Each structure stands twice: as C-alpha cells, then as structure tokens.
mmCIF file of C-alpha atoms in Angstrom:
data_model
loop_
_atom_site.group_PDB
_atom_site.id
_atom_site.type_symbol
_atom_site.label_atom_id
_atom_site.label_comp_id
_atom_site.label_asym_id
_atom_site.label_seq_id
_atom_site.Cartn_x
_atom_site.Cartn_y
_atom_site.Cartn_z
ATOM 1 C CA UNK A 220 0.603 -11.730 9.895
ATOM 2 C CA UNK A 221 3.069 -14.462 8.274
ATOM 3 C CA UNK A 222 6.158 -12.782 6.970
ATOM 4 C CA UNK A 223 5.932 -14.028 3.701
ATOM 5 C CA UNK A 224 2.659 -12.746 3.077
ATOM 6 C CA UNK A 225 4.215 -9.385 4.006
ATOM 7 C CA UNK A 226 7.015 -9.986 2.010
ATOM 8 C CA UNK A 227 4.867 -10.597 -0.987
ATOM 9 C CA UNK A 228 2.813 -7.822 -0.584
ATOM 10 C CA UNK A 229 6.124 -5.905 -0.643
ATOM 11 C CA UNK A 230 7.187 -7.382 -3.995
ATOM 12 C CA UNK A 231 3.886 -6.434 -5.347
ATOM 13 C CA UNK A 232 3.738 -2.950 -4.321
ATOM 14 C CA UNK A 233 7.226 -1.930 -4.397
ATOM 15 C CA UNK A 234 7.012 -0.109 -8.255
ATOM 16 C CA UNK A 235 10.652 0.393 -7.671
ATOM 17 C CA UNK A 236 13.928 -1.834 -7.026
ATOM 18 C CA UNK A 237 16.164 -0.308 -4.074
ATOM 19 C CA UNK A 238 19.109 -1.309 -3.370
ATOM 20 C CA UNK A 239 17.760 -1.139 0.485
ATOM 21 C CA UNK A 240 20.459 -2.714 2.340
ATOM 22 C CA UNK A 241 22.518 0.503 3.358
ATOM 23 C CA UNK A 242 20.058 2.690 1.626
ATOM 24 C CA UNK A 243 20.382 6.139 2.201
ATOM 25 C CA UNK A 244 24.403 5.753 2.602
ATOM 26 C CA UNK A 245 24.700 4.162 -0.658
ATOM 27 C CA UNK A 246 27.225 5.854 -3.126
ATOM 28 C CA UNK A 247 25.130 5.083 -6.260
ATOM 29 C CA UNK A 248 22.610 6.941 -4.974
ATOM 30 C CA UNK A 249 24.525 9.557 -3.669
ATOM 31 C CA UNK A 250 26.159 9.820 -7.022
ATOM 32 C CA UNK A 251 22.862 9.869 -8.731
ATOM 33 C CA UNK A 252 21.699 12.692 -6.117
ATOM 34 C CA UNK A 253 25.542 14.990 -6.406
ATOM 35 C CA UNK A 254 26.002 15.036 -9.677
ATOM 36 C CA UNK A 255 23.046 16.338 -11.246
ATOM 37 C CA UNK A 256 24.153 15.742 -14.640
ATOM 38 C CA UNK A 257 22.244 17.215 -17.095
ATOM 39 C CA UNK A 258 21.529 14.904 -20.401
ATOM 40 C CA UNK A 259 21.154 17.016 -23.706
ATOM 41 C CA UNK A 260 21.543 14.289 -26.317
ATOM 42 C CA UNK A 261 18.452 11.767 -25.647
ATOM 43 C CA UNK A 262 17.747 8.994 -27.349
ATOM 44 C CA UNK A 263 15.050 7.024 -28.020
ATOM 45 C CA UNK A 264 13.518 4.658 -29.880
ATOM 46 C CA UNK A 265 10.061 4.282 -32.678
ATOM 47 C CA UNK A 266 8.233 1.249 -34.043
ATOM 48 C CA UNK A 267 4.941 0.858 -35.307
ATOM 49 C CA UNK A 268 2.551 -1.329 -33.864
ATOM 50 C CA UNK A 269 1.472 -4.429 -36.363
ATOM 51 C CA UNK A 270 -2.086 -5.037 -35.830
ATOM 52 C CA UNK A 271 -3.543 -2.031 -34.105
ATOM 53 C CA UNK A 272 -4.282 0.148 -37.232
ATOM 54 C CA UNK A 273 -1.485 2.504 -35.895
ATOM 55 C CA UNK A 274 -0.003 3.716 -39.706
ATOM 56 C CA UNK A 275 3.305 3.889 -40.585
ATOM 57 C CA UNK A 276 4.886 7.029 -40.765
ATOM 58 C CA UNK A 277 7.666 8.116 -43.589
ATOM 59 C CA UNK A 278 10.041 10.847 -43.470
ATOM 60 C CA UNK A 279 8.769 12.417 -46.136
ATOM 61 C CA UNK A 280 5.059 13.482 -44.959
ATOM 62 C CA UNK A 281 6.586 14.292 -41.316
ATOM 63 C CA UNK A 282 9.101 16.637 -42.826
ATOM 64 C CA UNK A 283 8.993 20.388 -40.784
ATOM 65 C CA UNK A 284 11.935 22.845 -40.504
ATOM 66 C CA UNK A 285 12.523 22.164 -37.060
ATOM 67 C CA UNK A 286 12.340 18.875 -35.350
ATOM 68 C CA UNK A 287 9.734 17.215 -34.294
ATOM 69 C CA UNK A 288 9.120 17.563 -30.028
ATOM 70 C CA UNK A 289 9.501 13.901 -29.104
ATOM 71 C CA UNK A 290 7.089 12.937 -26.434
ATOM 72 C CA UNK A 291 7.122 9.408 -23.999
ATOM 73 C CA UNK A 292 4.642 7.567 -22.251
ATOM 74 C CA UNK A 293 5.827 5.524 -19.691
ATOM 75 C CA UNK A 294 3.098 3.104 -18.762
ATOM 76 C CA UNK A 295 2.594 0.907 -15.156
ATOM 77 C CA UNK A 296 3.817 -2.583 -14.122
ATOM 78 C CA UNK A 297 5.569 -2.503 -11.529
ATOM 79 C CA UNK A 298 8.601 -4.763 -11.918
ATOM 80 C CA UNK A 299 7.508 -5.469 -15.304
ATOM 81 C CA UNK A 300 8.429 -1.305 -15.666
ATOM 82 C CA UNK A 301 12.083 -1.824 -15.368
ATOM 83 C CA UNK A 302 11.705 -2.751 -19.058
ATOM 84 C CA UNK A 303 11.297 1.146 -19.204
ATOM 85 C CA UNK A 304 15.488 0.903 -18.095
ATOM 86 C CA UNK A 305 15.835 -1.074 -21.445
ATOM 87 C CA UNK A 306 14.199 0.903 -23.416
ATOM 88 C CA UNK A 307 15.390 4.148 -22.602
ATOM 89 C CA UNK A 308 18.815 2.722 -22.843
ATOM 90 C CA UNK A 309 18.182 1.447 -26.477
ATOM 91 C CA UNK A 310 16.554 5.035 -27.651
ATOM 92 C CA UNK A 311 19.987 6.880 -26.297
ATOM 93 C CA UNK A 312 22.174 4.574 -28.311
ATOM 94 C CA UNK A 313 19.992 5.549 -31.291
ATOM 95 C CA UNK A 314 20.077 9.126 -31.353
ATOM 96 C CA UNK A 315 16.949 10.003 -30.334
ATOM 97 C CA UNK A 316 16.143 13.321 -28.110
ATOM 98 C CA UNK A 317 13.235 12.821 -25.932
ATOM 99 C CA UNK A 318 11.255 16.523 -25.158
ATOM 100 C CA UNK A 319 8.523 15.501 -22.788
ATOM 101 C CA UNK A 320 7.972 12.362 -20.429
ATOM 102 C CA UNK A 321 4.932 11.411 -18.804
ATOM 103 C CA UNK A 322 4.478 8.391 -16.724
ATOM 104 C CA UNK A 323 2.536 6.265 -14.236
ATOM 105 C CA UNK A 324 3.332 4.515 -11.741
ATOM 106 C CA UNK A 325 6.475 2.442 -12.001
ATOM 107 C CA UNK A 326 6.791 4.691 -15.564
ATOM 108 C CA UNK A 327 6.477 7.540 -12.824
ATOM 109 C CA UNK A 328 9.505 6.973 -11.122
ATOM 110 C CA UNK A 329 11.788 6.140 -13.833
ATOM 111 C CA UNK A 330 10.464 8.505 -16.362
ATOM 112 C CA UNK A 331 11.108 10.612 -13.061
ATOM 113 C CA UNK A 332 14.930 9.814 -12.754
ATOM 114 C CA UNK A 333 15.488 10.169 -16.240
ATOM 115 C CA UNK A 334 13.730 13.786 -16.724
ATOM 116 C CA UNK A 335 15.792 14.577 -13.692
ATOM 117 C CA UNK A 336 19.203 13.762 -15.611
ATOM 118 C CA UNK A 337 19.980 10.417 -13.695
ATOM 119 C CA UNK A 338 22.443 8.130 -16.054
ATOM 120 C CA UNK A 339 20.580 5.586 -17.632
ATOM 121 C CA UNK A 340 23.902 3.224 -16.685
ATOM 122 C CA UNK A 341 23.249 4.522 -12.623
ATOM 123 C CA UNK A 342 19.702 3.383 -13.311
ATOM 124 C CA UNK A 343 20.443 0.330 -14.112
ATOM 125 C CA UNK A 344 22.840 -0.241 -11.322
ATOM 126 C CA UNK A 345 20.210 0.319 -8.506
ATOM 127 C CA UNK A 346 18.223 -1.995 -10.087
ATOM 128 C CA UNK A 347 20.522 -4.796 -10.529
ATOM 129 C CA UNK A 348 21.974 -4.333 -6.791
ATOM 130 C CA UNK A 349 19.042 -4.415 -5.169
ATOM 131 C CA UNK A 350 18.922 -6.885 -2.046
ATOM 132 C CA UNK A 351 15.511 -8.343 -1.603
ATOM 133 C CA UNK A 352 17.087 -9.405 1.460
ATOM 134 C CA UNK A 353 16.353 -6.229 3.256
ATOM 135 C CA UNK A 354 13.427 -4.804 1.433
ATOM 136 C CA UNK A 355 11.333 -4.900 4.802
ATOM 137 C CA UNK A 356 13.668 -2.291 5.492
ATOM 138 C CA UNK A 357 10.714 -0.125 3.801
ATOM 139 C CA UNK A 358 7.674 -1.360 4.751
ATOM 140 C CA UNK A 359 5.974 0.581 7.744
ATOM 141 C CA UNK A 360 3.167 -0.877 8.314
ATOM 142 C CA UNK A 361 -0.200 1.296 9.368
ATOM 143 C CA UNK A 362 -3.129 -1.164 10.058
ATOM 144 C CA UNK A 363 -6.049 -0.581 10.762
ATOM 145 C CA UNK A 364 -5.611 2.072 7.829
ATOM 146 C CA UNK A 365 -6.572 2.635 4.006
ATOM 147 C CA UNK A 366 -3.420 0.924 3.616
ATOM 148 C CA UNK A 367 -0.923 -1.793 4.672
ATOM 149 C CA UNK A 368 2.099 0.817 3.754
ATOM 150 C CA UNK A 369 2.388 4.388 5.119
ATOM 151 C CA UNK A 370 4.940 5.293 2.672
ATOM 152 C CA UNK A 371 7.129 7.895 4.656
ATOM 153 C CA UNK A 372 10.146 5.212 3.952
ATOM 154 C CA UNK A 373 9.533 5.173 0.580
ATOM 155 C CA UNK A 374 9.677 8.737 0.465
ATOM 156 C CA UNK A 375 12.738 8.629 2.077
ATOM 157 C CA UNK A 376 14.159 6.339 -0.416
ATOM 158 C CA UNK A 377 12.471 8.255 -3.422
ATOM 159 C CA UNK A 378 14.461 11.612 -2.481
ATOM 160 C CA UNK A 379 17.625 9.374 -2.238
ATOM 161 C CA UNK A 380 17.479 9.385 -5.928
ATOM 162 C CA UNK A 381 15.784 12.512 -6.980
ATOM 163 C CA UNK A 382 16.808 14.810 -3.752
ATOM 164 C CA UNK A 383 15.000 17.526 -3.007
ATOM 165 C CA UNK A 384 13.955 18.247 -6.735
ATOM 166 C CA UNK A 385 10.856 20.367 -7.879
ATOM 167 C CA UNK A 386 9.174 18.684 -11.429
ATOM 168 C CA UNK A 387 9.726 22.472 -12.844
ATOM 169 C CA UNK A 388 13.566 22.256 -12.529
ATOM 170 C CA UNK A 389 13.913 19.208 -14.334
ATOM 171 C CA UNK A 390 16.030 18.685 -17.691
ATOM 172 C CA UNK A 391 13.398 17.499 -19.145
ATOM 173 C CA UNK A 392 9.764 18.459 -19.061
ATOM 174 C CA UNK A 393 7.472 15.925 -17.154
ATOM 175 C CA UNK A 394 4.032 14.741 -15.424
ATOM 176 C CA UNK A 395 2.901 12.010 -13.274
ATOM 177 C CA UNK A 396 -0.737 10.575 -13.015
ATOM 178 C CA UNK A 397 -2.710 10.089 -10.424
ATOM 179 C CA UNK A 398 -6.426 9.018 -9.408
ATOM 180 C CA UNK A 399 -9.124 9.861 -6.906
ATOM 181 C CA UNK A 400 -9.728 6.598 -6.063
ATOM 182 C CA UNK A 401 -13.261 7.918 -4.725
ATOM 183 C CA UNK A 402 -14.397 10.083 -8.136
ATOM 184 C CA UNK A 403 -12.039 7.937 -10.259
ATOM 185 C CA UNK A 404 -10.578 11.274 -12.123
ATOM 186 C CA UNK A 405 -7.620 11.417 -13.409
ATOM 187 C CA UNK A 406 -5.068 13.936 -12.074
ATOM 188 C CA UNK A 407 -1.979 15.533 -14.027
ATOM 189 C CA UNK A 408 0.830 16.324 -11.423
ATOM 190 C CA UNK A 409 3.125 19.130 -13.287
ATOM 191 C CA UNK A 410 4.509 21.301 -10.796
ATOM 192 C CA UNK A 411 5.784 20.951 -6.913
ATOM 193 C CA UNK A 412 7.844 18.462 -5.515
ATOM 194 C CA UNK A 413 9.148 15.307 -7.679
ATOM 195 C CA UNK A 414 9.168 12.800 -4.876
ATOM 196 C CA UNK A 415 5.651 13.759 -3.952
ATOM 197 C CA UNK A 416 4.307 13.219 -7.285
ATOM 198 C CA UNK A 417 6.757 9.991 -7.672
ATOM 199 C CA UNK A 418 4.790 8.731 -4.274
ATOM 200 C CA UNK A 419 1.544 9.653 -5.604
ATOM 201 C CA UNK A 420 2.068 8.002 -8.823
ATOM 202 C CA UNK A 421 2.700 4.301 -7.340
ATOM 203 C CA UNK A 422 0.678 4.516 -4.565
ATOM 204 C CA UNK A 423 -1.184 1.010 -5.762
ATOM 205 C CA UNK A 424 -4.483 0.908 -3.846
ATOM 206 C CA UNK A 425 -5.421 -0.696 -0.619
ATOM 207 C CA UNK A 426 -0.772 -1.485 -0.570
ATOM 208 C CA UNK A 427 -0.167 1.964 0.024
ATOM 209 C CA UNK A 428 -2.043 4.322 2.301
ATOM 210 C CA UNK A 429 -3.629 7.365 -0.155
ATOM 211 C CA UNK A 430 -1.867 11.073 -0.509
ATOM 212 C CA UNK A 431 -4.373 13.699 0.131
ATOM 213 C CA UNK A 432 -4.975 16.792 -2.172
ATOM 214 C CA UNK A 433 -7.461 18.896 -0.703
ATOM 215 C CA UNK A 434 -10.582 16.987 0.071
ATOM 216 C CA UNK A 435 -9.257 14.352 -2.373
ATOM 217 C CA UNK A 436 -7.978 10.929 -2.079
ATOM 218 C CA UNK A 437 -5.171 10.071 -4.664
ATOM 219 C CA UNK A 438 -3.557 6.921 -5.684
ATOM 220 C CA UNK A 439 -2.018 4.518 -8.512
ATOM 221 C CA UNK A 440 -2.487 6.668 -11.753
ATOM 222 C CA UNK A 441 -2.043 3.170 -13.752
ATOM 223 C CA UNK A 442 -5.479 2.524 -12.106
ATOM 224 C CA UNK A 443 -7.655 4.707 -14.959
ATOM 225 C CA UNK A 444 -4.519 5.820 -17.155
ATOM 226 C CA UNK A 445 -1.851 2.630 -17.605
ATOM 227 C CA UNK A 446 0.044 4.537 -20.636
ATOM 228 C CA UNK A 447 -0.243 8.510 -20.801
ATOM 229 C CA UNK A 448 -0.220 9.047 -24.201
ATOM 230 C CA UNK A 449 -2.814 11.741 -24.135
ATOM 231 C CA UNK A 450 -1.111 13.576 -21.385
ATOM 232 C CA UNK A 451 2.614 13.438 -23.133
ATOM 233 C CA UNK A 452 0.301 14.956 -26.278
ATOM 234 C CA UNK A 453 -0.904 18.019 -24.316
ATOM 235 C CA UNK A 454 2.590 18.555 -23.193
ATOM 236 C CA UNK A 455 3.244 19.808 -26.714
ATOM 237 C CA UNK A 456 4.800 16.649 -28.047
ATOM 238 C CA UNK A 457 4.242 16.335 -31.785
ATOM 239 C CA UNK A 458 5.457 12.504 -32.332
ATOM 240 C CA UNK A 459 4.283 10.195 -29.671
ATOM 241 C CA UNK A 460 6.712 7.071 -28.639
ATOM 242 C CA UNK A 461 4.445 4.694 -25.727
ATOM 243 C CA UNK A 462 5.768 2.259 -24.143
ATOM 244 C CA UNK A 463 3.154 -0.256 -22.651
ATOM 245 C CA UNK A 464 5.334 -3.234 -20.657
ATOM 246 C CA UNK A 465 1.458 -4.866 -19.552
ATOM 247 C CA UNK A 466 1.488 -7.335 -22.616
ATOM 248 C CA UNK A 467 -0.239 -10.752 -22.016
ATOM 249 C CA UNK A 468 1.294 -13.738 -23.367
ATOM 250 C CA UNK A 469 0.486 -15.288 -27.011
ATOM 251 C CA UNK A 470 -2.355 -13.274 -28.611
ATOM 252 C CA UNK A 471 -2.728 -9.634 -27.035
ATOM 253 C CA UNK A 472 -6.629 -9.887 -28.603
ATOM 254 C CA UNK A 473 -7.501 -13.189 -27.333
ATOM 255 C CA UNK A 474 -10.021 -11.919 -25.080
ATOM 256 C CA UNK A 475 -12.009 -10.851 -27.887
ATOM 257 C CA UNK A 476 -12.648 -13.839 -29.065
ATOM 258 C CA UNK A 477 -16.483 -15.743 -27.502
ATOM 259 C CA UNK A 478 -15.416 -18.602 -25.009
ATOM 260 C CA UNK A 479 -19.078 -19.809 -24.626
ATOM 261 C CA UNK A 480 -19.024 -22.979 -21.722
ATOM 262 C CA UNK A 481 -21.832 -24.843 -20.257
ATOM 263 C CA UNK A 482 -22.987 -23.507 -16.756
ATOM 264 C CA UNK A 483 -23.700 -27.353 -15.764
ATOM 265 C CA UNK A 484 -19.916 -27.916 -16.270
ATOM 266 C CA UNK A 485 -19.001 -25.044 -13.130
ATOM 267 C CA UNK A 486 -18.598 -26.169 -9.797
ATOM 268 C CA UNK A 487 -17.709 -25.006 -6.449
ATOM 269 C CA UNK A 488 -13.950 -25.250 -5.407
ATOM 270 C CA UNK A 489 -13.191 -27.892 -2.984
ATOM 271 C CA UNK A 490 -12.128 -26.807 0.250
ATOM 272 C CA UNK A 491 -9.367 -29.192 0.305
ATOM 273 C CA UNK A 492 -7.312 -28.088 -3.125
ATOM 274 C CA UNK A 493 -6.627 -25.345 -1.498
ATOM 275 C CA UNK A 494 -5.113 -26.685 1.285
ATOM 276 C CA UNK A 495 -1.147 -26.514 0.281
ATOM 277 C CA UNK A 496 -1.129 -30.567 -0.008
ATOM 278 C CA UNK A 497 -4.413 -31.343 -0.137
ATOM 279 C CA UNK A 498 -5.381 -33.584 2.569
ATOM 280 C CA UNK A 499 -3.347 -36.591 3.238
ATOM 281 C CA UNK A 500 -1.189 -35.268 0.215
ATOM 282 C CA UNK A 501 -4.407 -35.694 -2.272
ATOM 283 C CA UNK A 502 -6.823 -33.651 -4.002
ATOM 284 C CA UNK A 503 -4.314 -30.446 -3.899
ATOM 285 C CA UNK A 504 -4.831 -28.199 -7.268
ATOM 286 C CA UNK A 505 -1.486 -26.834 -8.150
ATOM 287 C CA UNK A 506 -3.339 -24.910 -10.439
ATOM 288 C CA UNK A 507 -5.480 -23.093 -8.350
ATOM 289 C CA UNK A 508 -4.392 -18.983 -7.875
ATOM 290 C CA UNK A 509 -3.871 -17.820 -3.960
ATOM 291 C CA UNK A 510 -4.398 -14.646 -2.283
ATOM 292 C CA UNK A 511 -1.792 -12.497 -3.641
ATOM 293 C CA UNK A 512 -1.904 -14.128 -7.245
ATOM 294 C CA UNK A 513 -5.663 -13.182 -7.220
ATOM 295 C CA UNK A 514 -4.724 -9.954 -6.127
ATOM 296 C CA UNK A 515 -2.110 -9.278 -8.626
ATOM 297 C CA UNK A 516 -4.039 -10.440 -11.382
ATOM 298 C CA UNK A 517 -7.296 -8.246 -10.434
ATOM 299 C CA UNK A 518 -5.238 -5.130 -10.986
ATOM 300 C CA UNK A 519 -2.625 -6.458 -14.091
ATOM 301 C CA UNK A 520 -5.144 -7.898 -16.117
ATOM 302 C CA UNK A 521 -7.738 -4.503 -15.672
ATOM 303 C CA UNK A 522 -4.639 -2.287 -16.458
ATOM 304 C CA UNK A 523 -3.523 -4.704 -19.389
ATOM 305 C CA UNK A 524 -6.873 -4.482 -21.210
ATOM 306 C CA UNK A 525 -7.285 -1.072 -20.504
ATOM 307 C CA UNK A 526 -4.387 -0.259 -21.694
ATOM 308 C CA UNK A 527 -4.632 -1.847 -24.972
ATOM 309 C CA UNK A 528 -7.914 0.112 -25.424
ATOM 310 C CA UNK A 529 -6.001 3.508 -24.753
ATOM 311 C CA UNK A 530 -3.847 2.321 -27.558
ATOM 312 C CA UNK A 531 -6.372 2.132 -29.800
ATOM 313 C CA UNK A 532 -8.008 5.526 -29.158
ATOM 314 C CA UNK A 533 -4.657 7.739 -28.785
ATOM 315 C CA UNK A 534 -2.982 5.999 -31.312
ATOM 316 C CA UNK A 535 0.852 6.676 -30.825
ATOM 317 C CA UNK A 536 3.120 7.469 -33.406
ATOM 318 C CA UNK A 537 5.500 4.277 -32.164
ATOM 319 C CA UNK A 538 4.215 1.527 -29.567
ATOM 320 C CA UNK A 539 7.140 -0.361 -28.132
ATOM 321 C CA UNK A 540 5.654 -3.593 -25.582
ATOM 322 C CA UNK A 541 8.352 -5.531 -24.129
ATOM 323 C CA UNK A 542 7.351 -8.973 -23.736
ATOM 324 C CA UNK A 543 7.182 -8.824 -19.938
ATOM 325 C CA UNK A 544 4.356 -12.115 -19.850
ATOM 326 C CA UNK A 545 6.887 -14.626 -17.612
ATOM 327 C CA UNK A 546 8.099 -11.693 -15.172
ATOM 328 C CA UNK A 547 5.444 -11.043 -12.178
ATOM 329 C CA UNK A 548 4.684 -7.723 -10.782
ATOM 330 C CA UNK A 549 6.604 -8.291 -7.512
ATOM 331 C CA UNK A 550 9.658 -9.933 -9.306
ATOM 332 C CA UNK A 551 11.706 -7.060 -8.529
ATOM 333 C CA UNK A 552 14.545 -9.561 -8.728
ATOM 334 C CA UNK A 553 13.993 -10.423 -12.134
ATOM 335 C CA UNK A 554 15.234 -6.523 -12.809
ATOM 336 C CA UNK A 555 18.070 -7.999 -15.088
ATOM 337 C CA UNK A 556 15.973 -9.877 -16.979
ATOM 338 C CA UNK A 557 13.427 -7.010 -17.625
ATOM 339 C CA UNK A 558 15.624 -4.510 -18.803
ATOM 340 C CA UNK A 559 17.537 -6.640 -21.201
ATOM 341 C CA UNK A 560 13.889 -7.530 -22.751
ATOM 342 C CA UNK A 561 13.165 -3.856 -22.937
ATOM 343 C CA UNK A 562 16.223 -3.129 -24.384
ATOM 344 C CA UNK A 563 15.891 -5.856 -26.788
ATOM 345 C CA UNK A 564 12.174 -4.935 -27.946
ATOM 346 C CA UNK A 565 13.290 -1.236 -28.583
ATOM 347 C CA UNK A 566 16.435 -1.979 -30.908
ATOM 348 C CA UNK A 567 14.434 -4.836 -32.793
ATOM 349 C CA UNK A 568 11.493 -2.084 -33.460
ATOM 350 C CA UNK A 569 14.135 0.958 -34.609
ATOM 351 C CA UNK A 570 16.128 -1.686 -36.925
ATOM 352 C CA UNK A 571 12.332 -2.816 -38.434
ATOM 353 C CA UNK A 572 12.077 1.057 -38.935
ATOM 354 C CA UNK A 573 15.093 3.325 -40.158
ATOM 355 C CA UNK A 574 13.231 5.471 -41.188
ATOM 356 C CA UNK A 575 12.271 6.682 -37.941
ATOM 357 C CA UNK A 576 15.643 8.201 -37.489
ATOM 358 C CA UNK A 577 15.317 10.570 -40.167
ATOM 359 C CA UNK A 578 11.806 11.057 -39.515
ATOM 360 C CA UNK A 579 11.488 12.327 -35.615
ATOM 361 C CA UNK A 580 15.246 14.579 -36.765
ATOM 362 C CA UNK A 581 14.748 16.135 -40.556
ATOM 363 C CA UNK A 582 17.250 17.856 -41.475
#
C-alpha cells in the first residue's frame, strides 16, 4: 500500500493532533497528566444563530435565583474540531462557567481534556507541536479487519493526556457518543474509563477497527449525532451553548435550493482524467475528487447536513460555527489556523451579545 495513501488515511482519521515524535516522554503531556489541575472558573461563550429561528434570549426573562447550569456540545470534524481549542479559550476569557460537556468525536476528546481540568493553554500546545513527521508512529495497521487502524496506540496516546481517569472523577460532568454501526443507535457513554469512551467516540468507521460492548459494535458517534445538544440537555443543563465546526462554505442552506439539470448533459468519466497527467500530459481533470477526497466528503458532507438539521430541532440557546470551510479533515497541521478561527468566531458572537453575560450569571 503506497505510503501516502496511508499517510492520508492517517490525517483523516486521526480526530486528534499529537505531538507523536517522543510521545509518551513528552513533558507537556506529562504536565497535563501530573498536575491534575482542577478549573473552577470556566468560561464560555453565547451567540444566537441568525437565520435558524433560534430566538434571542434577554436577561430579563432568563432571570432565576441561582445560575443557570451551562451546558456544551462539542460537535465532530476532526481537524476542523480544534476550533473547539478556540472556542473554549474565548468562553474562559469571558467569564463563563461551563456545568456539563458532551461531545463527539474530535468534540470527544477535547471536551474530554477540558472536563478533566487540562489547561486550555497545554491544549493548545499539543496541538501546535505536533510533528506530522512521525504520526505513523500511531498507526497499527490490522488488515484484513473491520478496520485499517487497531487503535491500541491511540489508546496509548489518549491516556498520555487523560491518564488513567474514570468520566465520574472528572471536574466537570461529561458524556461521549457513540453508534452501533450495525442498529445505528445512539449510545451515551457516562461512566467507566475516559480513554475508552475518548476511543469509542472517534473511532470513524471502516479507519478504525470497532470497540465492542456486549454483542454490539460501536463507532464514530458524529456518524448519527454530529452536535449533542440533546444529550448536554438531559445532563441537567438549563442554557445550551453548541458548537458545530462542520459549516460549508458561502450559504449553509444552499442545498435547499432545486438544481434541476438535463440527464442528456451527464456523461461517463473518462478513464484518462483520472490518470494524474492525463495521457501524454492531456485530458487530465484537475477538478476531478480522488479516493480519499471522495471518502472524506461522503462522511463531512452527511455529518454537515445532519448536523444543521439537529440544529433546527434542539434549538440551542447559543450556536457558535467557526468557519472551518478551507481547513480539511486530515489537516491536522492547519491546528493553528483552526483554533485562532474558533477563537475568533466565539469573541465576535459574545461582543454581538452582552447580554449573554448577565444572562447565563444573574445576580
């Protein structure tokens, strides 16, 4: 199998950015996994969605004598979800104590490392010193199997960060989701081991060999649940926050709209556009998707719409979506790039609202 093929099914799998070269000896992880610090003073962010029907919500009808329980839904996207980094760095600055977190996959693991009282700055520093380099480092490969990717490396990298954590000892309160990929039903994972339900969480189908629960098969929880805003809601969370990073470019609705073509207008794809130069250098479509593109875009563009259906039904109190159009879902080097867009997004949606402030902490 050509190594860049490999490689590229790495990028798209990997819903995390390691910094893999020296992995396990690393002292940001090791800090991340000593100090255990426990964050009390959250922060996070609220804006209201324009276009989605989602209404605006003053101070004054939200009022209660104690504060509202602040819930977050951390959706999928693998690298597009270090925009979760952004955000979650924007809602501390603002003052804003988060009470539940649920998340799937790449929302998973960093909704993960934040319930578990991992610095958002120590975050941020794995991702930005990761060394694509090495990332083979974690693929173990298991062919002929449900999977190209075993996983057991990636649960050795996962407890790098978390350690040997149970979901129940966390600072703050948090679930992952997960799928049967034969029923399709969703599963909540709320108690047991973090890295377990971490692995679970991003285990993208047909990339990463399935986790078995009983007689069940489980995988991706983006697959049938991209943003949890139900499950945060069940948690006991009164005021929703969601943050959905799958966000096509230009108009997030323009798939609504009737593209009616003429049938006499398809045709076949010539064999020889998709050789890489076409033969004798002519005929090549630079245009034309390949393997991994096709594969990428089967799952991103089924989450994306999905997702924006979820929206619509669970209606959030505040819907933050990062622009994340340009940045693919293996671009684990574009992590910079990501969370400075997520952090953007979230401080341009609490400065269109400060009113937020006042309403998620009444006095």
């Amino acid at each position: 199998m050509n190594n860049n093929f490999l490689l590229s099914i790495l990028f798209y799998l990997l819903v995390f950015s390691p910094t893999t070269k020296g992995i396990f000896n690393n002292p940001v992880y090791a800090q991340t996994f000593d100090s255990r610090i426990q964050i009390t003073n959250r922060q996070q962010e609220s804006g209201n969605h324009e276009g989605l029907g989602i209404p605006r919500i003053s101070a004054g009808k939200i009022h209660r004598e104690k504060r509202l329980k602040i819930g977050l839904a951390l959706g999928g996207g693998a690298a597009k979800g270090l925009a979760h980094i952004g955000v979650l760095k924007a809602l501390e600055e603002a003052g804003i104590q988060i009470d539940y977190i649920a998340g799937s996959s790449m929302g998973a693991l960093v909704g993960a490392a934040y319930a578990a009282g991992i610095p958002i700055d120590t975050l941020e520093q794995i991702a930005l010193e990761t060394d694509w380099k090495d990332v083979a480092m974690l693929f173990d490969p298991t062919l002929p199997a449900p999977g190209i990717i075993n996983g057991q490396r990636v649960s050795k990298f996962l407890q790098s960060i978390y350690g040997s954590r149970l979901i129940e000892e966390l600072s703050i309160p948090f679930v992952a989701t997960a799928a049967n990929i034969i029923s399709g039903k969703k599963y909540i994972i709320s108690q047991g081991d973090l890295v377990t339900a971490v692995r679970t969480s991003i285990s993208i189908p047909v990339v990463f060999t399935p986790l078995k629960y009983g007689n069940q098969y489980l995988v991706d929880g983006g697959l049938i649940d991209p943003v949890p805003i139900k499950d945060v809601r069940s948690m006991g969370a009164d005021y929703i926050i969601a943050v959905n990073v799958l966000v096509p470019p230009g108009d997030p609705w323009e798939h609504r709209k009737k593209s009616t073509i003429n049938a006499d207008s398809i045709h076949a794809i010539n064999k020889e556009s998709w050789l890489p130069f076409g033969r004798n250098g002519k005929n090549h479509d630079s245009n034309r998707p390949g393997l991994i593109q096709i594969m990428h875009k089967t799952i991103t563009i089924s989450q994306a719409r999905l997702a924006q259906l979820q929206i619509e039904l669970e209606r959030p109190d505040i819907l933050i979506e990062p622009p994340t159009s340009d940045i693919k879902a293996w671009d684990f080097q574009q992590g910079k790039k990501a969370i400075k867009i997520g952090y953007d997004m979230a401080r341009k949606v609490i400065a269109a609202h400060p009113e937020l402030t006042g309403a998620v902490h009444p006095e």
